[in-house]
XYZ file of C-alpha atoms in Angstrom:
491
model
C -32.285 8.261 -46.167
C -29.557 9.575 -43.861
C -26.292 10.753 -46.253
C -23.017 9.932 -46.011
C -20.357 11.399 -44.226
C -18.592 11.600 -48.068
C -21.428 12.516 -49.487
C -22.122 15.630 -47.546
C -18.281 16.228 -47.859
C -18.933 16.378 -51.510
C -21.607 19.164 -50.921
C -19.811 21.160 -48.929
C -17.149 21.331 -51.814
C -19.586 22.296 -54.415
C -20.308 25.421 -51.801
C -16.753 26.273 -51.771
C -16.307 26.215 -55.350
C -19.465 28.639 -54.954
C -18.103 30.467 -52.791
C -15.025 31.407 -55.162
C -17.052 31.980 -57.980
C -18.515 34.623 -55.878
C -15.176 36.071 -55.664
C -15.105 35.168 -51.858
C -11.473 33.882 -49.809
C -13.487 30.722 -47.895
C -9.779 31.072 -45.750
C -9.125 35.016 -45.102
C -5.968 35.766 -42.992
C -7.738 38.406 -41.296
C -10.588 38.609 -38.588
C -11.396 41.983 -36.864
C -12.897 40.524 -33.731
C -13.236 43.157 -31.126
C -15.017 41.123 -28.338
C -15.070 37.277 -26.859
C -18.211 35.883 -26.776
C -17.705 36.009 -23.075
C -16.535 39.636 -22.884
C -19.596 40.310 -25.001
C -22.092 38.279 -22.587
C -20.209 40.479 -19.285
C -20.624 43.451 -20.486
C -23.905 43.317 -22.394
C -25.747 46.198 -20.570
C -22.849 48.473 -21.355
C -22.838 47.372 -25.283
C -26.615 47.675 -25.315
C -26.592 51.251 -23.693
C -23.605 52.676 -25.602
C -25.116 51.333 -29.011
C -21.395 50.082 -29.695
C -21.330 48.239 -32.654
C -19.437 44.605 -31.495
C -17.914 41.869 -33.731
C -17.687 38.268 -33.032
C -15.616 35.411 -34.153
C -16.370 31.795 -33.863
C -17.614 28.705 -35.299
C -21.444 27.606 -36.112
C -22.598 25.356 -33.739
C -26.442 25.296 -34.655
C -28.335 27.046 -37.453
C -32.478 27.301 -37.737
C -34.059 29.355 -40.184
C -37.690 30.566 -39.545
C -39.170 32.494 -42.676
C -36.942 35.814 -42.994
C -34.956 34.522 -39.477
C -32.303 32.808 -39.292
C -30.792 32.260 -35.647
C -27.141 30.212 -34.874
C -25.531 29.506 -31.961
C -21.681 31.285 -32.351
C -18.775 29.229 -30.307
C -15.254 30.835 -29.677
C -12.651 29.652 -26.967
C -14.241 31.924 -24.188
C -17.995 30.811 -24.820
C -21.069 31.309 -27.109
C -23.595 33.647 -27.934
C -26.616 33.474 -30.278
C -26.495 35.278 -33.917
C -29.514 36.518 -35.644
C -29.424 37.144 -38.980
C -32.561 39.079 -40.221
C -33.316 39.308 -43.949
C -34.335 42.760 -44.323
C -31.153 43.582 -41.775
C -28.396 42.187 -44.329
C -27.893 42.751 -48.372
C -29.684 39.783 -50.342
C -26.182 38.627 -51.197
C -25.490 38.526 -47.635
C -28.953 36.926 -47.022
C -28.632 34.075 -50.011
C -24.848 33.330 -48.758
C -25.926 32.240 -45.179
C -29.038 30.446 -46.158
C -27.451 28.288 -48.712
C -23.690 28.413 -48.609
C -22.808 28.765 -44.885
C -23.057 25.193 -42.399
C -22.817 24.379 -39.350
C -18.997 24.034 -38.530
C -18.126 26.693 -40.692
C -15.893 30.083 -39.129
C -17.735 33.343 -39.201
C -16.690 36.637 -38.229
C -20.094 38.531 -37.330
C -20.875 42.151 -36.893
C -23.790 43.896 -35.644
C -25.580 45.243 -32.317
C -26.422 43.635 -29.268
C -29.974 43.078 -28.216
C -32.316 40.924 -26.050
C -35.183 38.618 -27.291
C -38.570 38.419 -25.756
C -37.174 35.419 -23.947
C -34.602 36.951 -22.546
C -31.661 35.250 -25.092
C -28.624 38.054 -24.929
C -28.096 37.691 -28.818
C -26.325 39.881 -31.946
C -28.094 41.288 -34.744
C -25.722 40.761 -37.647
C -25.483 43.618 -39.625
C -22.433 42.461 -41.488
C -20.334 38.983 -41.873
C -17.121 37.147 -43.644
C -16.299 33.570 -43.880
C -13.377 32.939 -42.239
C -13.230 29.278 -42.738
C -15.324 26.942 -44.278
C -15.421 23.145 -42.798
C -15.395 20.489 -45.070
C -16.677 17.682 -43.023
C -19.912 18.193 -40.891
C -19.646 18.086 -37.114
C -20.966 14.441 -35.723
C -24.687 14.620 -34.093
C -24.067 11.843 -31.651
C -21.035 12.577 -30.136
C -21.996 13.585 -26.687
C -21.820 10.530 -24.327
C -19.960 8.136 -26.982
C -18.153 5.736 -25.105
C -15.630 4.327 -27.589
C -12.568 6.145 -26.067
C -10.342 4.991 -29.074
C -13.137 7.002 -31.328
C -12.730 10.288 -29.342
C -8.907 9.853 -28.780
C -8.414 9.483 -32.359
C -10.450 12.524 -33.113
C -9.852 14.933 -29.525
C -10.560 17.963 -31.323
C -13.937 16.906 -32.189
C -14.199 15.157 -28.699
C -13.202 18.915 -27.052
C -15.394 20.787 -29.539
C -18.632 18.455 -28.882
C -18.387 17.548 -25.032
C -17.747 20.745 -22.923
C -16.122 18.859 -19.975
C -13.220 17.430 -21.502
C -11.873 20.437 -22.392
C -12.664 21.513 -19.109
C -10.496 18.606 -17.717
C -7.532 20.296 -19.721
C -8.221 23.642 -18.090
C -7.822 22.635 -14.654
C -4.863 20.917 -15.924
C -3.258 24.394 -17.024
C -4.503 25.622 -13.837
C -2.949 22.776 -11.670
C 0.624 23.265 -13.586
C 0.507 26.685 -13.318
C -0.132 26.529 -9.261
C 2.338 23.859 -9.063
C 5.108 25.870 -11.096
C 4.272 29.126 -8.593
C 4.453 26.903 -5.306
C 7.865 26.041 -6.218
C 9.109 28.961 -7.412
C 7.607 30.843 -4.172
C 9.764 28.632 -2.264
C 13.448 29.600 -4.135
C 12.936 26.662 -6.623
C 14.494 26.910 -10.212
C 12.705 25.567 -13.070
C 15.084 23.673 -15.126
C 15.459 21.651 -18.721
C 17.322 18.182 -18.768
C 18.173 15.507 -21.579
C 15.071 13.553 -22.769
C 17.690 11.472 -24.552
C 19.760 9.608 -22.518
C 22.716 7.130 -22.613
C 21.538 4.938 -20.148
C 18.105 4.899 -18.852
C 18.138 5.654 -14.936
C 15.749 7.540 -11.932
C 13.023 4.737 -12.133
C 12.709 0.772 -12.294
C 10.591 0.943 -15.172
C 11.578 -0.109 -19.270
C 12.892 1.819 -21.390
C 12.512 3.242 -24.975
C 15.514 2.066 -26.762
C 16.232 4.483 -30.260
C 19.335 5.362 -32.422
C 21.360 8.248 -32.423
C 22.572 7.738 -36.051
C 25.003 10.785 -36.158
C 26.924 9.248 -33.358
C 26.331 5.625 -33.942
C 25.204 4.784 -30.591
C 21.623 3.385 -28.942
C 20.377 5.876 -26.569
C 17.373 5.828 -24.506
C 14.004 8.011 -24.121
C 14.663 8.881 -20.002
C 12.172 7.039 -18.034
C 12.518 10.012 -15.251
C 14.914 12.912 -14.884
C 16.292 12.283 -11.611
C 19.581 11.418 -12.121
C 20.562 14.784 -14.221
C 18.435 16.843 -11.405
C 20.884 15.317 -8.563
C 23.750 16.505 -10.681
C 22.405 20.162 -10.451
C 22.835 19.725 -6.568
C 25.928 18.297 -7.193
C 27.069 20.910 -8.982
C 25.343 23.723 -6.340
C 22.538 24.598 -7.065
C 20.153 23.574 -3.971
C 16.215 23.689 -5.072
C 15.632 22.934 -8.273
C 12.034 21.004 -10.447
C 11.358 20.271 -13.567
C 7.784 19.781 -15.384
C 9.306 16.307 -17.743
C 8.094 14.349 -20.418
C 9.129 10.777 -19.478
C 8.748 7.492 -21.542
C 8.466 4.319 -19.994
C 7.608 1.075 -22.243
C 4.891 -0.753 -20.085
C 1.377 -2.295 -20.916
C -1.589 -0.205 -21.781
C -4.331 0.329 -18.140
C -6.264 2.728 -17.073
C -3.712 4.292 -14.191
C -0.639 3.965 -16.404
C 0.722 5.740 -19.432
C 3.887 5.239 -21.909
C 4.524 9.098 -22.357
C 3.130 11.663 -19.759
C 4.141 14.489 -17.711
C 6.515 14.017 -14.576
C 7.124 16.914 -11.939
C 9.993 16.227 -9.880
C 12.249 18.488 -7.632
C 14.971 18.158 -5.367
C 15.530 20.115 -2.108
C 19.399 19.878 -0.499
C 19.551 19.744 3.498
C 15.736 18.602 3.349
C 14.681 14.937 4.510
C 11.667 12.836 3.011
C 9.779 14.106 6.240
C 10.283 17.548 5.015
C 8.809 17.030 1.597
C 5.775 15.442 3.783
C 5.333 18.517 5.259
C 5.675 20.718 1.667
C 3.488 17.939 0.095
C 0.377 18.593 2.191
C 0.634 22.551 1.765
C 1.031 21.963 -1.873
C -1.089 19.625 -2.669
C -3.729 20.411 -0.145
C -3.981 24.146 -1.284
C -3.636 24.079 -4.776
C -6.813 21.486 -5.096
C -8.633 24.729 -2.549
C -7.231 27.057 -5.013
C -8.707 25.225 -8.094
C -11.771 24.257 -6.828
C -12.314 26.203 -3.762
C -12.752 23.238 -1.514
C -10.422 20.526 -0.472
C -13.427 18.057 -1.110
C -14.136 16.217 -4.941
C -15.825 13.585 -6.028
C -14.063 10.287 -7.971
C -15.653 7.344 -9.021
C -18.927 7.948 -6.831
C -16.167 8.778 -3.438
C -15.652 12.117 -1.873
C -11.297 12.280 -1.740
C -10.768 15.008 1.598
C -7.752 16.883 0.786
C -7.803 18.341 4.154
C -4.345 17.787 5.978
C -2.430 16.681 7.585
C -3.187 13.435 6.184
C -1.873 10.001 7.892
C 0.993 8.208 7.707
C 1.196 4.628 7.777
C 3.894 1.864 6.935
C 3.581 -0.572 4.441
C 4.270 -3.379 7.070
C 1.080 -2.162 8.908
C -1.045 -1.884 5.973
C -0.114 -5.379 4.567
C -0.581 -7.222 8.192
C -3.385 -5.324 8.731
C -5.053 -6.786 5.265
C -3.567 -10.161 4.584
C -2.558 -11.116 8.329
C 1.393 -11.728 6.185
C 3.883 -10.172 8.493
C 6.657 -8.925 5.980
C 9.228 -8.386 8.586
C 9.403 -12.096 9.670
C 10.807 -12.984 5.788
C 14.113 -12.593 5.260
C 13.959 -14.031 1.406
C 11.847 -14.293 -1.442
C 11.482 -17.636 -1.041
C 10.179 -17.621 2.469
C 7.603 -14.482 1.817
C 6.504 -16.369 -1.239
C 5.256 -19.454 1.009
C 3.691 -17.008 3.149
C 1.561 -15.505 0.368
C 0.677 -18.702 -1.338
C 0.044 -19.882 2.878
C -2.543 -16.817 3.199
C -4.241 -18.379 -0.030
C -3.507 -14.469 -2.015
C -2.606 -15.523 -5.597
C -0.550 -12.703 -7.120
C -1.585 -12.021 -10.505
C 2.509 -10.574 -11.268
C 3.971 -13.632 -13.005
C 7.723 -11.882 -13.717
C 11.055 -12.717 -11.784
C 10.650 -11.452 -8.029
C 12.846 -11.192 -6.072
C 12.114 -10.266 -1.530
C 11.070 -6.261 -2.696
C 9.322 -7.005 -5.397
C 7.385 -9.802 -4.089
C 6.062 -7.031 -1.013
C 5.953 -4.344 -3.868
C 3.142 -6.555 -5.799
C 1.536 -7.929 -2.787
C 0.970 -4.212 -1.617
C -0.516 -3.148 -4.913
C -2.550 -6.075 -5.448
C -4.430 -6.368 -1.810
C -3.902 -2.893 -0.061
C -3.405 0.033 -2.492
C -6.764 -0.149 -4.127
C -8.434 0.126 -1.215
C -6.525 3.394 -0.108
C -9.252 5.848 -1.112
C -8.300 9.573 0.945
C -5.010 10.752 1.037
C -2.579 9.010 2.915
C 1.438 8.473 3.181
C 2.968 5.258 2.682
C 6.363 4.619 4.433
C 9.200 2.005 5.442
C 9.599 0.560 1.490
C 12.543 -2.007 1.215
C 15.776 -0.933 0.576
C 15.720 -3.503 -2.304
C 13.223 -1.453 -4.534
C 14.568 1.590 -3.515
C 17.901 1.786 -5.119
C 18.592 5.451 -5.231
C 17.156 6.470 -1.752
C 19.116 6.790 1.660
C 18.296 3.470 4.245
C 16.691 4.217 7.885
C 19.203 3.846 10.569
C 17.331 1.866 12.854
C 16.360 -0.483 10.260
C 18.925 -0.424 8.045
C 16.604 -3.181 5.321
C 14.439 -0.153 4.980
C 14.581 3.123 3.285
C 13.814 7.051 4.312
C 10.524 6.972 1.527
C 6.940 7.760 1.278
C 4.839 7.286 -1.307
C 1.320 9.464 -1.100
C -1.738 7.419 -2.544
C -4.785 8.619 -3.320
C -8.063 6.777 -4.802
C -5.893 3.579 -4.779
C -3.118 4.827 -6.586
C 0.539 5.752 -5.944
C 0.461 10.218 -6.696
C 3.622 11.121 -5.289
C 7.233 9.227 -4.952
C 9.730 10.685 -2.351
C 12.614 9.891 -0.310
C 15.831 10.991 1.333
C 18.374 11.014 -1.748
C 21.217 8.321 -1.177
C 24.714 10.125 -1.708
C 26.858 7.627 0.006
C 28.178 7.137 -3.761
C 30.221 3.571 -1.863
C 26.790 2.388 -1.360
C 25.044 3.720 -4.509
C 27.642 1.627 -6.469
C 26.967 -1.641 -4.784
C 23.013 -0.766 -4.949
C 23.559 -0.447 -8.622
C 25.867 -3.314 -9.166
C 23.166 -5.625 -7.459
C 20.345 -4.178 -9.672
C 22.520 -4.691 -12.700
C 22.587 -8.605 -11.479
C 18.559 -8.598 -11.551
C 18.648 -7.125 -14.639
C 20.601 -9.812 -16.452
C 18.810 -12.346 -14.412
C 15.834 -10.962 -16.421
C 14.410 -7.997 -14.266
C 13.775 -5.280 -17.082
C 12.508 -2.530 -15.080
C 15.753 -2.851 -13.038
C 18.030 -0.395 -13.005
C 21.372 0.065 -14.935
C 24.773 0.371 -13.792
C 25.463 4.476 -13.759
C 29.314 4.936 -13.666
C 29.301 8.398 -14.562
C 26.293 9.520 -11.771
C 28.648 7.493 -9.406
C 31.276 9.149 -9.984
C 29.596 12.627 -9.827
C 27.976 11.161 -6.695
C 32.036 10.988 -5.661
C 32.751 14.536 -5.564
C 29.784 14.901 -2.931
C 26.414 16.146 -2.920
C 24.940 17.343 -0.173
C 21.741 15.700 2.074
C 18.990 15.950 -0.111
C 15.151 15.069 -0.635
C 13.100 14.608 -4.226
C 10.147 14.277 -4.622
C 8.306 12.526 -8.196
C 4.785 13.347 -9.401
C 2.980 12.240 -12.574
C 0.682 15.016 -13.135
C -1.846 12.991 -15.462
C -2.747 10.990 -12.862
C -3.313 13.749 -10.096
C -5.564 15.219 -13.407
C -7.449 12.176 -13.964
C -8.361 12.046 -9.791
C -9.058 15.570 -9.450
C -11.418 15.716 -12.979
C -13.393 12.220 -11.857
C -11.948 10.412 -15.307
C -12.079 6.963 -15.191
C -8.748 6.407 -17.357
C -5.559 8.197 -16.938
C -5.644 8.206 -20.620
C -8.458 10.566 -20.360
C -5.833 13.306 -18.467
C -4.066 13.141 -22.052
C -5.127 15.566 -24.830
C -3.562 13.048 -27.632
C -2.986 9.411 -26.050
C -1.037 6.810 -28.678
C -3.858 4.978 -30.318
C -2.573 1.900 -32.647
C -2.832 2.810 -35.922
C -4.852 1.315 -37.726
């Protein structure tokens, strides 16, 4: 009969309480490790030759006795290596302490020789080793392949301990921040630090985190995006500048969307949206060859091309081109909504809507999924695009792209509006959808107006969620996945 998880728990702490009697520290401060499993495993011919004793430091991960044998499998962060612990190698003390009081989980430090088996296993003889942590609760057997994501995103560490390529996921997300960071920084950019908490919520139409600020009486808001603070920074001279955020935006739980996750944004003055086209594909494009030395990966059984230069086509285009609606020909919400219901689409949005949003949800809901290699998305209406400058020759229209990948929006951009005349009159009319109802509209900014007043100069930004970027570049079928702790509801 199989035990119980608190049942073997219980075991375990009679083995501790063992262990002290022995006079043992189960939880030393100190380890003496003088190689990585992975150092040891490089430069195993050299260890072998030299004789050089080597100590390892790592957790169990399998233990199998065989008479006066007893072989384990030894993980650290770098790798793992096989341990051999030999009876007549070790004192009986030794001997009786790993037979009967050490499991697998448990934190060894192990000393000894290197050698190789008669099947070729690179492997240490222990000659010597301390406890340096003993683990209560026994490691699952059937984690590998569980699909109950709230199960492995309550427990991630034992989700990263038991399946090798999620942590994986989270090294090529170092790896992609890190190549990011130097692209920028290559290029004169600053790296920068703005408010998290904000008086009023601005950068994005998206909902905000409302909280207190109890030492000044006052609501204040987790920032949905730091734009608006970034734009000051121009403002105030200096003229490349990014930021790697933490941005909180209070929207429904899916599988491309998150309520807390990682934005990169930067802001260029004298650069155009077409500009950050142009820096996009070089960034973008080499950084996924640097990673994974190919511009090729596979997501959700597709091959994405990262090869540039990558299209560019306007959302009019795309949405004729898919639903036969010519957007252009509405001038009103009212008027594109007979259209849609004409073309028999039912949209599944049910929210107030007004002209932009209406083209906003019918792009999402009938083109963008079906968007699979890279490709840039321009000519947005000026109506969902209240912070960006408006085309000349169509003056409805705004200088924008959006670049989509695997059917979902990666990268935000456009040609910064710093009329501040205009801006005011943009915000004052998304302050009137907001009180009609519109949450994710945005708020009236007096004070980025009036910074906006004592001029900024032409300027392009640019808005990335890295998670998402993650989850298409590591084949994960959840955003969520791109996350090393995701909020799970308590239970």
């Amino acid at each position: 009969m199989k035990q119980s998880e608190e049942s073997l728990r219980n075991i375990r702490i009679g083995k501790l309480e063992a262990l002290k009697d022995m006079g043992l520290d189960p939880y030393p401060a100190l380890s003496r490790r003088s190689h990585t499993a992975a150092e040891a495993g490089e430069k195993f011919r050299a260890l072998v030759r030299s004789k050089k004793r080597v100590t390892l430091a790592g957790r169990l991960m399998s233990k199998r006795e065989h008479g006066g044998l007893i072989f384990a499998e030894l993980k650290d962060g770098s790798s793992q290596m096989q341990v051999l612990f030999k009876k007549d190698e070790i004192t009986p003390k030794l001997w009786d302490m790993v037979a009967d009081l050490i499991d697998i989980g448990d934190f060894i430090e192990a000393s000894g020789f290197l050698f190789l088996t008669k099947r070729k296993e690179k492997t240490l003889m222990v000659k010597k080793f301390t406890l340096l942590a003993k683990a209560l609760r026994p490691l699952p057997e059937k984690w590998h392949g569980l699909t109950d994501h709230e199960t492995r995103f309550r427990q991630r560490y034992l989700d990263l301990l038991m399946n090798p390529e999620v942590k994986e996921r989270f090294i090529i997300q170092h790896k992609l921040v890190q190549a990011l960071r130097g692209f920028l920084v290559e290029r004169g950019f600053i790296e920068v630090e703005t408010p998290a908490l904000q008086p009023l919520p601005g950068g994005a139409l998206a909902t905000p985190f409302k909280t207190r600020y109890d030492a000044l009486n006052t609501d204040v808001y987790l920032r949905i995006a730091p734009e608006l603070y970034l734009k000051r920074l121009i403002i105030g001279g200096f003229e490349r500048v990014f930021e790697f955020a933490r941005v909180f935006r209070n929207e429904g739980v899916s599988t491309q969307h998150l309520q807390d996750f990682t934005m990169l944004e930067f802001y260029q003055a004298y650069a155009t949206h077409e500009d950050l086209m142009k820096l996009t594909e070089g960034m973008l494009g080499g950084v996924v060859k640097k990673i994974f030395g190919s511009t090729r990966v596979q997501y959700g059984g597709r091959t994405i091309n990262f090869a540039t230069p990558w299209p560019v086509k306007s959302l009019r285009e795309l949405i004729k081109k898919e639903t036969g609606v010519d957007i252009d020909e509405y001038n009103t919400a009212h008027a594109l909504q007979k259209a849609i219901q004409g073309a028999k689409i039912r949209l599944t949005y049910k929210g107030r809507a007004g002209r932009g949003k209406l083209i906003d949800e019918l792009y999402k809901e009938t083109v963008r999924p079906k968007l699979t290699s890279p490709v840039f998305v321009i000519d947005h209406p000026l109506d969902i695009s209240p912070l960006a400058k408006r085309q000349v020759k169509s003056p409805q229209k705004v200088q924008r792209f959006q670049l989509v990948v695997a059917g979902m929006e990666v990268v935000n951009a456009f040609s910064e509006l710093n009329d501040p005349l205009d801006q005011r009159e943009r915000f004052r009319e998304q302050a009137q959808e907001r009180r009609a109802g519109d949450k994710e509209a945005h708020s009236m900014d007096e004070d980025f107006v009036k910074a906006l007043e004592y001029g900024m100069p032409p300027t392009a930004g640019w808005g990335m969620g890295v998670e998402r970027l993650v989850a298409i570049l590591t084949d994960a079928d959840s955003i969520r996945e791109a996350v090393l702790f995701p909020f799970v509801k308590s239970r």
